[in-house]
Amino acid sequence: MNKQKRHEIFSRLRDDNPHPTTELNYSNPFELLIAVILSAQATDVGVNKATARLFPVANTPQSIHALGVDGLSEFIKTIGLYNSKAKNVIETCRLLIERHAGDVPQTREALEALPGVGRKTANVVLNTAFGQPAMAVDTHIFRVSNRTGIAPGKTVLEVEKKLMRHVPAEFLLDAHHWLILHGRYVCKARSPQCGSCRIEDLCEYRQKTSD
């Protein structure tokens, strides 16, 4: 795929959604960090239901840490893997208090040192909370990047690096949200809606559907 195609793809995605953002509900960087940790192998809808109960009660490292693993588990037990996530969140809160004065760090290295925070989670926080150009490649972005030809790769890291290199600079900050939303609602895994896709004529997918 050439530069002109990529530019046109992101131009159209921007026209349709000028200010994209995560579908996780949050009001500060700490809430976003916790929500993203909880979202692993879970839906944003499910996480939002849990945090709607949790955050009014506890939404700082100090207040969530005070709940303890058992107390936190009561709020998030509707989410998959909630036991291990509760342990990670409590330990993350402890480290934020001890190492970062309760603030969420703004570097990938410091974020990835927190329990339950991998490269993808760190990239979400850096991009969404702190406005840094970063690409959090989830299953949707991995699929869309390969299927369309925007940034094909065999691994998540390979796709991430290609996107960072090939997405035009003017779109880089919001590209990760556009690609996730496109994969979630249009370029679906089992039934891509090619017939109603805004970028069908630019996409290099060979098995397009007529829908």
CSV table of C-alpha atoms in Angstrom, one decimal:
chain,number,residue,atom,x,y,z
A,1,MET,CA,0.0,0.0,0.0
A,2,ASN,CA,1.4,3.4,-0.9
A,3,LYS,CA,1.4,6.7,0.9
A,4,GLN,CA,-1.5,8.2,-1.0
A,5,LYS,CA,-3.8,5.3,-0.2
A,6,ARG,CA,-2.9,5.5,3.5
A,7,HIS,CA,-3.4,9.2,3.6
A,8,GLU,CA,-6.8,8.9,2.0
A,9,ILE,CA,-7.9,6.1,4.3
A,10,PHE,CA,-7.1,8.1,7.4
A,11,SER,CA,-8.6,11.3,5.9
A,12,ARG,CA,-11.9,9.5,5.5
A,13,LEU,CA,-11.8,8.0,9.0
A,14,ARG,CA,-11.1,11.4,10.4
A,15,ASP,CA,-13.9,13.0,8.4
A,16,ASP,CA,-16.4,10.5,9.8
A,17,ASN,CA,-15.0,10.8,13.4
A,18,PRO,CA,-12.9,13.9,14.0
A,19,HIS,CA,-12.3,13.3,17.7
A,20,PRO,CA,-12.2,9.6,18.4
A,21,THR,CA,-11.4,8.3,21.8
A,22,THR,CA,-11.6,5.1,23.9
A,23,GLU,CA,-15.0,3.6,24.8
A,24,LEU,CA,-13.8,3.0,28.3
A,25,ASN,CA,-15.3,5.5,30.8
A,26,TYR,CA,-12.7,7.4,32.8
A,27,SER,CA,-12.2,10.9,34.2
A,28,ASN,CA,-8.4,11.0,34.8
A,29,PRO,CA,-5.3,9.1,33.9
A,30,PHE,CA,-5.5,6.8,37.0
A,31,GLU,CA,-9.0,5.7,36.2
A,32,LEU,CA,-8.0,5.0,32.6
A,33,LEU,CA,-5.0,2.9,33.7
A,34,ILE,CA,-7.3,0.8,36.0
A,35,ALA,CA,-9.9,0.4,33.3
A,36,VAL,CA,-7.4,-0.7,30.7
A,37,ILE,CA,-5.9,-3.3,33.2
A,38,LEU,CA,-9.4,-4.6,33.8
A,39,SER,CA,-10.2,-4.7,30.1
A,40,ALA,CA,-7.8,-7.5,29.2
A,41,GLN,CA,-9.9,-10.4,27.7
A,42,ALA,CA,-13.1,-8.4,28.7
A,43,THR,CA,-15.4,-6.1,26.9
A,44,ASP,CA,-15.4,-2.3,27.4
A,45,VAL,CA,-19.1,-2.5,28.2
A,46,GLY,CA,-18.4,-5.0,31.0
A,47,VAL,CA,-15.6,-3.0,32.4
A,48,ASN,CA,-17.6,0.2,32.3
A,49,LYS,CA,-20.4,-1.5,34.4
A,50,ALA,CA,-17.8,-2.5,37.0
A,51,THR,CA,-16.0,0.8,37.2
A,52,ALA,CA,-19.4,2.7,37.4
A,53,ARG,CA,-19.7,1.0,40.8
A,54,LEU,CA,-16.0,1.2,41.8
A,55,PHE,CA,-14.9,4.7,40.9
A,56,PRO,CA,-17.6,6.6,42.9
A,57,VAL,CA,-16.3,4.7,45.9
A,58,ALA,CA,-12.6,4.6,45.1
A,59,ASN,CA,-10.8,6.2,42.3
A,60,THR,CA,-7.3,7.0,43.6
A,61,PRO,CA,-4.3,4.7,44.2
A,62,GLN,CA,-4.8,5.3,48.0
A,63,SER,CA,-8.5,4.6,48.1
A,64,ILE,CA,-8.4,1.5,45.9
A,65,HIS,CA,-5.3,0.1,47.8
A,66,ALA,CA,-7.3,0.6,51.0
A,67,LEU,CA,-10.0,-1.8,49.7
A,68,GLY,CA,-7.6,-4.7,49.5
A,69,VAL,CA,-7.8,-7.6,47.1
A,70,ASP,CA,-11.0,-8.9,48.6
A,71,GLY,CA,-12.7,-5.5,48.8
A,72,LEU,CA,-11.8,-4.7,45.2
A,73,SER,CA,-12.9,-8.1,44.0
A,74,GLU,CA,-16.5,-7.4,45.1
A,75,PHE,CA,-16.6,-4.5,42.6
A,76,ILE,CA,-15.0,-6.3,39.7
A,77,LYS,CA,-16.2,-9.9,40.1
A,78,THR,CA,-18.4,-9.6,37.0
A,79,ILE,CA,-15.2,-9.2,34.9
A,80,GLY,CA,-13.3,-12.2,33.6
A,81,LEU,CA,-10.1,-13.1,35.5
A,82,TYR,CA,-11.1,-10.8,38.3
A,83,ASN,CA,-9.1,-12.5,41.0
A,84,SER,CA,-5.7,-12.0,39.2
A,85,LYS,CA,-6.7,-8.5,38.1
A,86,ALA,CA,-7.6,-7.5,41.6
A,87,LYS,CA,-4.2,-8.6,42.8
A,88,ASN,CA,-2.5,-6.7,40.0
A,89,VAL,CA,-4.5,-3.5,40.6
A,90,ILE,CA,-3.8,-3.5,44.3
A,91,GLU,CA,-0.1,-4.0,43.7
A,92,THR,CA,-0.1,-1.4,41.0
A,93,CYS,CA,-1.7,1.1,43.4
A,94,ARG,CA,1.0,0.3,46.0
A,95,LEU,CA,3.8,0.9,43.5
A,96,LEU,CA,2.2,4.2,42.3
A,97,ILE,CA,2.0,5.4,45.9
A,98,GLU,CA,5.6,4.3,46.8
A,99,ARG,CA,7.4,5.2,43.5
A,100,HIS,CA,5.4,7.9,41.8
A,101,ALA,CA,3.7,9.9,44.6
A,102,GLY,CA,0.3,8.5,43.5
A,103,ASP,CA,0.6,9.8,40.0
A,104,VAL,CA,0.5,7.7,36.8
A,105,PRO,CA,3.9,7.8,35.1
A,106,GLN,CA,4.2,9.1,31.6
A,107,THR,CA,6.9,6.8,30.2
A,108,ARG,CA,6.4,3.3,28.7
A,109,GLU,CA,9.2,1.9,30.8
A,110,ALA,CA,7.7,3.0,34.1
A,111,LEU,CA,4.2,1.9,33.1
A,112,GLU,CA,5.3,-1.5,32.0
A,113,ALA,CA,7.0,-2.0,35.4
A,114,LEU,CA,3.5,-2.0,37.0
A,115,PRO,CA,1.7,-5.4,37.5
A,116,GLY,CA,-0.8,-6.1,34.8
A,117,VAL,CA,0.5,-3.5,32.5
A,118,GLY,CA,2.0,-4.7,29.2
A,119,ARG,CA,3.1,-2.8,26.1
A,120,LYS,CA,-0.5,-2.5,24.8
A,121,THR,CA,-1.9,-1.1,28.0
A,122,ALA,CA,1.1,1.3,28.4
A,123,ASN,CA,0.5,2.5,24.8
A,124,VAL,CA,-3.2,3.1,25.5
A,125,VAL,CA,-2.4,5.2,28.6
A,126,LEU,CA,0.4,7.1,26.8
A,127,ASN,CA,-1.8,7.9,23.9
A,128,THR,CA,-5.2,8.5,25.5
A,129,ALA,CA,-4.3,10.0,28.8
A,130,PHE,CA,-1.2,11.9,27.9
A,131,GLY,CA,-1.6,12.7,24.2
A,132,GLN,CA,1.6,10.8,23.1
A,133,PRO,CA,1.6,9.2,19.6
A,134,ALA,CA,1.5,5.5,20.4
A,135,MET,CA,-0.1,2.5,18.8
A,136,ALA,CA,-1.9,0.0,21.1
A,137,VAL,CA,-2.3,-3.0,18.8
A,138,ASP,CA,-5.1,-5.2,19.9
A,139,THR,CA,-6.9,-7.9,18.0
A,140,HIS,CA,-8.9,-5.4,16.0
A,141,ILE,CA,-6.0,-3.2,14.9
A,142,PHE,CA,-3.9,-6.3,14.1
A,143,ARG,CA,-6.8,-7.7,11.9
A,144,VAL,CA,-7.5,-4.4,10.2
A,145,SER,CA,-3.8,-3.6,9.5
A,146,ASN,CA,-3.3,-7.0,7.9
A,147,ARG,CA,-6.6,-7.3,6.1
A,148,THR,CA,-6.5,-3.8,4.5
A,149,GLY,CA,-2.8,-3.8,3.8
A,150,ILE,CA,-2.2,-0.6,5.8
A,151,ALA,CA,0.5,-2.3,7.9
A,152,PRO,CA,0.7,-6.1,7.4
A,153,GLY,CA,2.8,-8.0,9.9
A,154,LYS,CA,3.0,-11.5,11.6
A,155,THR,CA,3.3,-10.2,15.1
A,156,VAL,CA,1.7,-7.4,17.2
A,157,LEU,CA,5.0,-5.7,17.6
A,158,GLU,CA,5.7,-5.8,13.8
A,159,VAL,CA,2.3,-4.3,13.1
A,160,GLU,CA,2.9,-1.6,15.7
A,161,LYS,CA,6.2,-0.6,14.3
A,162,LYS,CA,4.9,-0.5,10.8
A,163,LEU,CA,2.0,1.7,11.8
A,164,MET,CA,4.2,4.1,13.6
A,165,ARG,CA,6.4,4.3,10.5
A,166,HIS,CA,3.7,4.4,7.8
A,167,VAL,CA,0.7,6.3,9.3
A,168,PRO,CA,1.0,10.0,8.1
A,169,ALA,CA,2.1,12.2,11.0
A,170,GLU,CA,-1.0,14.3,11.0
A,171,PHE,CA,-3.1,11.2,11.8
A,172,LEU,CA,-0.8,9.4,14.2
A,173,LEU,CA,-2.3,10.6,17.5
A,174,ASP,CA,-5.8,9.4,16.7
A,175,ALA,CA,-5.0,6.5,14.4
A,176,HIS,CA,-5.2,3.8,17.0
A,177,HIS,CA,-8.7,4.8,18.0
A,178,TRP,CA,-9.9,4.9,14.4
A,179,LEU,CA,-8.5,1.5,13.6
A,180,ILE,CA,-10.0,-0.1,16.8
A,181,LEU,CA,-13.5,1.4,16.1
A,182,HIS,CA,-13.3,0.3,12.4
A,183,GLY,CA,-12.4,-3.2,13.4
A,184,ARG,CA,-15.0,-3.4,16.1
A,185,TYR,CA,-18.0,-2.1,14.1
A,186,VAL,CA,-17.1,-2.5,10.3
A,187,CYS,CA,-14.2,-4.7,9.6
A,188,LYS,CA,-15.4,-7.4,11.9
A,189,ALA,CA,-13.5,-10.7,12.2
A,190,ARG,CA,-16.1,-13.1,10.9
A,191,SER,CA,-18.4,-10.8,8.9
A,192,PRO,CA,-16.6,-7.7,7.5
A,193,GLN,CA,-19.2,-5.2,6.2
A,194,CYS,CA,-17.3,-4.4,3.1
A,195,GLY,CA,-20.3,-3.2,1.1
A,196,SER,CA,-20.9,-0.4,3.6
A,197,CYS,CA,-17.2,0.4,4.4
A,198,ARG,CA,-16.0,3.9,3.8
A,199,ILE,CA,-12.5,2.7,2.7
A,200,GLU,CA,-13.6,-0.4,0.6
A,201,ASP,CA,-12.2,1.0,-2.6
A,202,LEU,CA,-8.8,1.6,-0.9
A,203,CYS,CA,-8.6,-1.6,1.0
A,204,GLU,CA,-6.4,-4.4,-0.4
A,205,TYR,CA,-8.4,-7.3,1.1
A,206,ARG,CA,-9.0,-9.9,-1.6
A,207,GLN,CA,-12.0,-11.6,-0.1
A,208,LYS,CA,-14.4,-8.7,0.2
A,209,THR,CA,-18.0,-9.4,1.0
A,210,SER,CA,-20.9,-7.8,-0.8
A,211,ASP,CA,-22.6,-6.8,2.4
